[in-house]
mmCIF file with all atom_site columns, C-alpha atoms in Angstrom:
data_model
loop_
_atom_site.group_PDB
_atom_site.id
_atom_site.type_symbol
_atom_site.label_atom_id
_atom_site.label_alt_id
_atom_site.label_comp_id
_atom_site.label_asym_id
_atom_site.label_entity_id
_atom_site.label_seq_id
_atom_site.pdbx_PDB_ins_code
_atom_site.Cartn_x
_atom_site.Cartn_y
_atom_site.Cartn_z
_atom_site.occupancy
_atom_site.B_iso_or_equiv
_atom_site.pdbx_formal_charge
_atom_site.auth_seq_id
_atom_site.auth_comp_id
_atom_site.auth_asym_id
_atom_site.auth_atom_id
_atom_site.pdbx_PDB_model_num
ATOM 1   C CA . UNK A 1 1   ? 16.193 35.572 27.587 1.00 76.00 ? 1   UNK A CA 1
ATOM 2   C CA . UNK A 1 2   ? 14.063 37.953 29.596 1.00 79.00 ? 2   UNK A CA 1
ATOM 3   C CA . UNK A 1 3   ? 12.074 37.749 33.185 1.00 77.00 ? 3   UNK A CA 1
ATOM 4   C CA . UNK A 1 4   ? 15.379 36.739 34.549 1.00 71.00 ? 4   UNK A CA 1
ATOM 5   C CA . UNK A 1 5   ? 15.434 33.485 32.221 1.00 73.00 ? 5   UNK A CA 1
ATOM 6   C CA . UNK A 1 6   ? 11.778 32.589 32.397 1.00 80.00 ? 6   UNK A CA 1
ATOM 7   C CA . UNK A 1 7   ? 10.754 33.559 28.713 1.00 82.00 ? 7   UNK A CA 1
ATOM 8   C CA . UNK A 1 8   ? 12.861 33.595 25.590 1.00 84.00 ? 8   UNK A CA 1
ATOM 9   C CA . UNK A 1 9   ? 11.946 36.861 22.998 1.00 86.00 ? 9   UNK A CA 1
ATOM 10  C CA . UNK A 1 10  ? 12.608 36.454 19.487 1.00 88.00 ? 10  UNK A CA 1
ATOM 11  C CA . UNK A 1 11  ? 13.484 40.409 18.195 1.00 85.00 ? 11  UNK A CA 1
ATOM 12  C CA . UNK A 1 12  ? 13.979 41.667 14.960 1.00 88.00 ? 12  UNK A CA 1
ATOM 13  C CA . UNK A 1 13  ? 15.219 44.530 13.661 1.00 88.00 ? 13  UNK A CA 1
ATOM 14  C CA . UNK A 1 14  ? 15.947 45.906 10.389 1.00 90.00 ? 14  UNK A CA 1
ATOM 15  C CA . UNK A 1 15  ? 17.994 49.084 12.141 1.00 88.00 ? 15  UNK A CA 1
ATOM 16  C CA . UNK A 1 16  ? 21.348 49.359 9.656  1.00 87.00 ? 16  UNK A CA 1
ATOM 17  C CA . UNK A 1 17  ? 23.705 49.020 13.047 1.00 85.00 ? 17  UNK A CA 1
ATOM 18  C CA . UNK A 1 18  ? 22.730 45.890 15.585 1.00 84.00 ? 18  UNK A CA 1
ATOM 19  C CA . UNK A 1 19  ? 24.694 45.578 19.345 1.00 83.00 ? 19  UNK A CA 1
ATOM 20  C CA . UNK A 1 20  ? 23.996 42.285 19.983 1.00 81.00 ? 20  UNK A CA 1
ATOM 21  C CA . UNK A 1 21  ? 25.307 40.150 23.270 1.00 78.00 ? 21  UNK A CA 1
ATOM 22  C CA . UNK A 1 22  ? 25.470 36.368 24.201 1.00 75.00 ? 22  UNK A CA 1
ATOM 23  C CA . UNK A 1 23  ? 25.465 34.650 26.960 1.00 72.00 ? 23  UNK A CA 1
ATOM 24  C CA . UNK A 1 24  ? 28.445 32.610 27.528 1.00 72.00 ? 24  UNK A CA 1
ATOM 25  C CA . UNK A 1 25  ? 27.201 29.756 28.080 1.00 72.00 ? 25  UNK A CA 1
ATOM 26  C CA . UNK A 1 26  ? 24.603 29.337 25.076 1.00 70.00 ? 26  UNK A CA 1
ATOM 27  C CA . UNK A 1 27  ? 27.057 27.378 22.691 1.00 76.00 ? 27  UNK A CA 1
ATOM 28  C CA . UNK A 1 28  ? 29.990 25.169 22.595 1.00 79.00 ? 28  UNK A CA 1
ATOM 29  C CA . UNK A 1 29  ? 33.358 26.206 23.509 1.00 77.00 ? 29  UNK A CA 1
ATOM 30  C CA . UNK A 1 30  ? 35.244 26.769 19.830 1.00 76.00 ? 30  UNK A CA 1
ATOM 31  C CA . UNK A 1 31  ? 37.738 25.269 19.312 1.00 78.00 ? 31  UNK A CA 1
ATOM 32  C CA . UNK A 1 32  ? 41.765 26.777 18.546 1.00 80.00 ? 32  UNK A CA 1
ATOM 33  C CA . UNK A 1 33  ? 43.251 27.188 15.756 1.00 78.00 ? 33  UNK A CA 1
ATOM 34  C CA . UNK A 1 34  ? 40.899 29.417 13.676 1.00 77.00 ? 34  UNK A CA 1
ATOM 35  C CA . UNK A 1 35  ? 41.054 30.755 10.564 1.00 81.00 ? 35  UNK A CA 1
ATOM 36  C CA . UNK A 1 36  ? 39.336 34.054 11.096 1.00 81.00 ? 36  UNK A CA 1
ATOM 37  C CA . UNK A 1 37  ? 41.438 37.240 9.782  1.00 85.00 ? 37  UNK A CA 1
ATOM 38  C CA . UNK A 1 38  ? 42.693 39.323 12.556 1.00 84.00 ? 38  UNK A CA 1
ATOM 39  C CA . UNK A 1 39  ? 42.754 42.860 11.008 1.00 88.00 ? 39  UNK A CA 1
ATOM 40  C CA . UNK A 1 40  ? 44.838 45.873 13.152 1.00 90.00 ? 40  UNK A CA 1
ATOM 41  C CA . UNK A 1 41  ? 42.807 49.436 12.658 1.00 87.00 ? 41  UNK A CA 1
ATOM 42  C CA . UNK A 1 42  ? 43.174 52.879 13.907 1.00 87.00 ? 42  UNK A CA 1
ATOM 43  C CA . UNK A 1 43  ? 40.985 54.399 16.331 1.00 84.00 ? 43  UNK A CA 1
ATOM 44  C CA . UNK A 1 44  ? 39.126 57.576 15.401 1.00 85.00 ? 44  UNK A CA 1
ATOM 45  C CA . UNK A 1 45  ? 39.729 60.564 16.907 1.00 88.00 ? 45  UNK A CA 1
ATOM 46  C CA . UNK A 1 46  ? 37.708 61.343 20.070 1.00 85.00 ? 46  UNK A CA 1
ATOM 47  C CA . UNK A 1 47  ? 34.404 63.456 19.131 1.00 85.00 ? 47  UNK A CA 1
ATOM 48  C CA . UNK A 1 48  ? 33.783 64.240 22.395 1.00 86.00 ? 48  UNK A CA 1
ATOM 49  C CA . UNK A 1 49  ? 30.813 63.419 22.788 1.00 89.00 ? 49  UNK A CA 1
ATOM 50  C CA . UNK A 1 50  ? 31.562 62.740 26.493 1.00 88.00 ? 50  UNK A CA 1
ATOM 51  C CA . UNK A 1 51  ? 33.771 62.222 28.787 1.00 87.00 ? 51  UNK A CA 1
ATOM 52  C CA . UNK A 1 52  ? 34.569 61.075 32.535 1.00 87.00 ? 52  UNK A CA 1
ATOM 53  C CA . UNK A 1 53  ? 33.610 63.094 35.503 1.00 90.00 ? 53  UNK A CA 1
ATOM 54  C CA . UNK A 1 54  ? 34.397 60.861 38.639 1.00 87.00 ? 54  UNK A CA 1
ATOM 55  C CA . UNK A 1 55  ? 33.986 57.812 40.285 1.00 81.00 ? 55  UNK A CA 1
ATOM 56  C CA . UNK A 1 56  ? 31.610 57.553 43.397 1.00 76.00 ? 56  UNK A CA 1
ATOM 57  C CA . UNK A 1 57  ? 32.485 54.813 45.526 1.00 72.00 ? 57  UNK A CA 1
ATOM 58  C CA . UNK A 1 58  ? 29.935 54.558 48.700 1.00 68.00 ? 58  UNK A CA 1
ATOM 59  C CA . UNK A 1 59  ? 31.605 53.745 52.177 1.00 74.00 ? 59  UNK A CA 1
ATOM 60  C CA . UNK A 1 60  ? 29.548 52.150 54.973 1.00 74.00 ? 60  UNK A CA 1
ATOM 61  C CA . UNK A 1 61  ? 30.554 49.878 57.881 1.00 79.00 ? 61  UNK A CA 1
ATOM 62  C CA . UNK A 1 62  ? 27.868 47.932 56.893 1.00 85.00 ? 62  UNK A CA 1
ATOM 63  C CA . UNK A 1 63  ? 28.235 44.307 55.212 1.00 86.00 ? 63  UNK A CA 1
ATOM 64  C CA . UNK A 1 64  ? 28.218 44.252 51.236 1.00 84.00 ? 64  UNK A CA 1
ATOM 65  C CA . UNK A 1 65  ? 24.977 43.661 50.493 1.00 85.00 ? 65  UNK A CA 1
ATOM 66  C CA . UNK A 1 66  ? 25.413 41.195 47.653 1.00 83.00 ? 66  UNK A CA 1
ATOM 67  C CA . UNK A 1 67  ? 27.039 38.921 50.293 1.00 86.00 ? 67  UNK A CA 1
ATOM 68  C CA . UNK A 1 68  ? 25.651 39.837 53.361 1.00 90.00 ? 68  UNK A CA 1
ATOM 69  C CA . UNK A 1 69  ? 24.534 36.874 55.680 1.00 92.00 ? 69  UNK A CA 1
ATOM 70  C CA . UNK A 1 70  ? 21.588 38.925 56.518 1.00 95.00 ? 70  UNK A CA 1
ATOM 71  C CA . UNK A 1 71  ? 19.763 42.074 54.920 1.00 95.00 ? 71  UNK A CA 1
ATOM 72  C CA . UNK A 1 72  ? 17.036 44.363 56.241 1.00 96.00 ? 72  UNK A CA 1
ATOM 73  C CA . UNK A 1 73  ? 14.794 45.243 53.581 1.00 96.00 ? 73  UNK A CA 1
ATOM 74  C CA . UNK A 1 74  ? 11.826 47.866 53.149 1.00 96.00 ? 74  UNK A CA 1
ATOM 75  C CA . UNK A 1 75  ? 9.455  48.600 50.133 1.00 95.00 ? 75  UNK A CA 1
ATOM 76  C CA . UNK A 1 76  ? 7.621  51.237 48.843 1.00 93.00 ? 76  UNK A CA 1
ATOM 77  C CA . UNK A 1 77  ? 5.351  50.968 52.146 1.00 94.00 ? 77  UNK A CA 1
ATOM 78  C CA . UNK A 1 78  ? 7.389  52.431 54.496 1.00 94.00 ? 78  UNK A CA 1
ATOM 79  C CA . UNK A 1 79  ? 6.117  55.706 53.647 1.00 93.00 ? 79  UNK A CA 1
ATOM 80  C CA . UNK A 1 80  ? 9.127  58.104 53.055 1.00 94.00 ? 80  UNK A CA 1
ATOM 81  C CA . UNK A 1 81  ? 12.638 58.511 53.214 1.00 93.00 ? 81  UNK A CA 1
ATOM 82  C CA . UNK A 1 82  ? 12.576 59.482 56.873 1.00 94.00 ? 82  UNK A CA 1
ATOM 83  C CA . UNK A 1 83  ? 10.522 56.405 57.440 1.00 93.00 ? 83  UNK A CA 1
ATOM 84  C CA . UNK A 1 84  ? 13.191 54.300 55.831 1.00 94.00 ? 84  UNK A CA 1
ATOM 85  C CA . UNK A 1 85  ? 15.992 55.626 58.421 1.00 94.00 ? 85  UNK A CA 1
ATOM 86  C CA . UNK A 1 86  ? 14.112 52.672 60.618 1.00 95.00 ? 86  UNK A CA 1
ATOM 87  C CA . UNK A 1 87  ? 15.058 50.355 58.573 1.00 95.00 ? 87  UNK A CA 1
ATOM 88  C CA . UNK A 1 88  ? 19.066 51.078 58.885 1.00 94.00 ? 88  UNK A CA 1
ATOM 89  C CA . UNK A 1 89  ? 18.183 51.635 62.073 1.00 95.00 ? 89  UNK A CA 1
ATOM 90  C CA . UNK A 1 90  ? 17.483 47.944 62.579 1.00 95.00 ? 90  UNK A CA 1
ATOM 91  C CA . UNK A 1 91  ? 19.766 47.018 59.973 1.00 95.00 ? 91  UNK A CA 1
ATOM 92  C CA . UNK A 1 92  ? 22.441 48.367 62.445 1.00 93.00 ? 92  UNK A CA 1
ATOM 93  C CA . UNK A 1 93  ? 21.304 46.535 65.407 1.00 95.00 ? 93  UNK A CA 1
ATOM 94  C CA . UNK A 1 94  ? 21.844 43.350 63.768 1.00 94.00 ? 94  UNK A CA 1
ATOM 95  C CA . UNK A 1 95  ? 24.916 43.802 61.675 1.00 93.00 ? 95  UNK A CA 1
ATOM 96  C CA . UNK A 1 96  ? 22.898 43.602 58.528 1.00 94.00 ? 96  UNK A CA 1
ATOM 97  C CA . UNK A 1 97  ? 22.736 45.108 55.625 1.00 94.00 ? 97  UNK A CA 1
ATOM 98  C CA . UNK A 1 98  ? 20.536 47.554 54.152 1.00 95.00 ? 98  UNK A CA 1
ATOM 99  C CA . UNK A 1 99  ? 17.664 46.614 50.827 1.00 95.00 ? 99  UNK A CA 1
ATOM 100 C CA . UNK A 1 100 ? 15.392 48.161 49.395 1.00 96.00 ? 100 UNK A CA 1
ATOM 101 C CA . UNK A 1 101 ? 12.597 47.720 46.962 1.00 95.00 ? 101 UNK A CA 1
ATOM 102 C CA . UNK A 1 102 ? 12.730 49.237 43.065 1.00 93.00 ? 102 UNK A CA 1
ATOM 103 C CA . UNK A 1 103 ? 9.479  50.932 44.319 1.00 93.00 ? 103 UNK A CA 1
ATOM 104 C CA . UNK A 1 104 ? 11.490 52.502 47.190 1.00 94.00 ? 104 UNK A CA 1
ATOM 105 C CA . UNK A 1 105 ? 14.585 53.527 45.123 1.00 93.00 ? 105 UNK A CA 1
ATOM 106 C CA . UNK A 1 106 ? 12.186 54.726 42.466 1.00 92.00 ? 106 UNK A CA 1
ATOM 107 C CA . UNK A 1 107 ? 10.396 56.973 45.160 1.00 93.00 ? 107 UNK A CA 1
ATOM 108 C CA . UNK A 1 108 ? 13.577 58.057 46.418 1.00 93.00 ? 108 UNK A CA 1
ATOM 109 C CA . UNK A 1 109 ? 13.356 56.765 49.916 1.00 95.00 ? 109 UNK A CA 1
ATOM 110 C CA . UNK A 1 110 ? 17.173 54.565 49.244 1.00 93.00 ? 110 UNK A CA 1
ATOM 111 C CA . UNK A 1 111 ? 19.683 54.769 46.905 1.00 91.00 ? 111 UNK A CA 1
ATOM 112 C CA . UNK A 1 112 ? 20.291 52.731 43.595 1.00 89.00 ? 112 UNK A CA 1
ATOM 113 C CA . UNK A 1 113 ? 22.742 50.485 45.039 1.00 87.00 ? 113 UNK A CA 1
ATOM 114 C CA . UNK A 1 114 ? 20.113 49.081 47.730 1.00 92.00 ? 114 UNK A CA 1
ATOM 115 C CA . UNK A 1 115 ? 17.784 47.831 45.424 1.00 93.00 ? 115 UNK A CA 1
ATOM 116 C CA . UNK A 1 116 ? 17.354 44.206 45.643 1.00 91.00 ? 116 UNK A CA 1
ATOM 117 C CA . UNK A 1 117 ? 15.232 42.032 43.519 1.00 81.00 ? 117 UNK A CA 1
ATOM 118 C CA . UNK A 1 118 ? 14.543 41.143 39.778 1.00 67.00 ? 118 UNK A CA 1
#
């Protein structure tokens, strides 16, 4: 699925290694009792190819915005990322939280984690 579930894409690939995903809730539970062979292996040593920095955790005192009651949102047309300080502005006033547009996060005006939206 793709457009947020409003169009199914048929890919193919003939790449020698796939990573494929499912959606849970696209078949019918198995049931127990298997057969399937349940091998143990050994992990590979690290190549280090990367590795972890930190974790970033933003504070704010205002609501969570994927369960806030009410959210203040502003796109692309609020002009700049001065401009936008209007929006938390209001935001603030009325306990909300903050949104913004992709084309507002994309422009820099907000950070990822205010983007709302498919």
């Amino acid at each position: 699925p793709i457009y947020a579930g409003n169009a199914i894409q048929t890919v193919k690939s003939n790449d020698a290694k796939k990573v494929v995903t499912f959606r849970t809730a696209s078949f019918d539970a198995a049931g127990e009792g298997g057969s399937a062979a349940v091998e143990t292996i050994s992990v590979g040593d690290n190549p280090g190819l990367s590795e972890w920095v930190e974790d970033k955790v933003a504070e704010s005192d205002r609501p969570e915005l994927t369960s806030a009651g009410v959210v203040v949102s502003g796109g692309r047309g609020v002009g700049s990322e001065e401009d936008f300080k209007l929006i938390e502005t209001l935001a603030d006033k009325l306990g909300a939280a903050v949104g913004a547009s992709r084309a507002a996060v994309d422009s820099g005006y907000a950070p990822n984690d205010w983007q709302v939206g498919q």
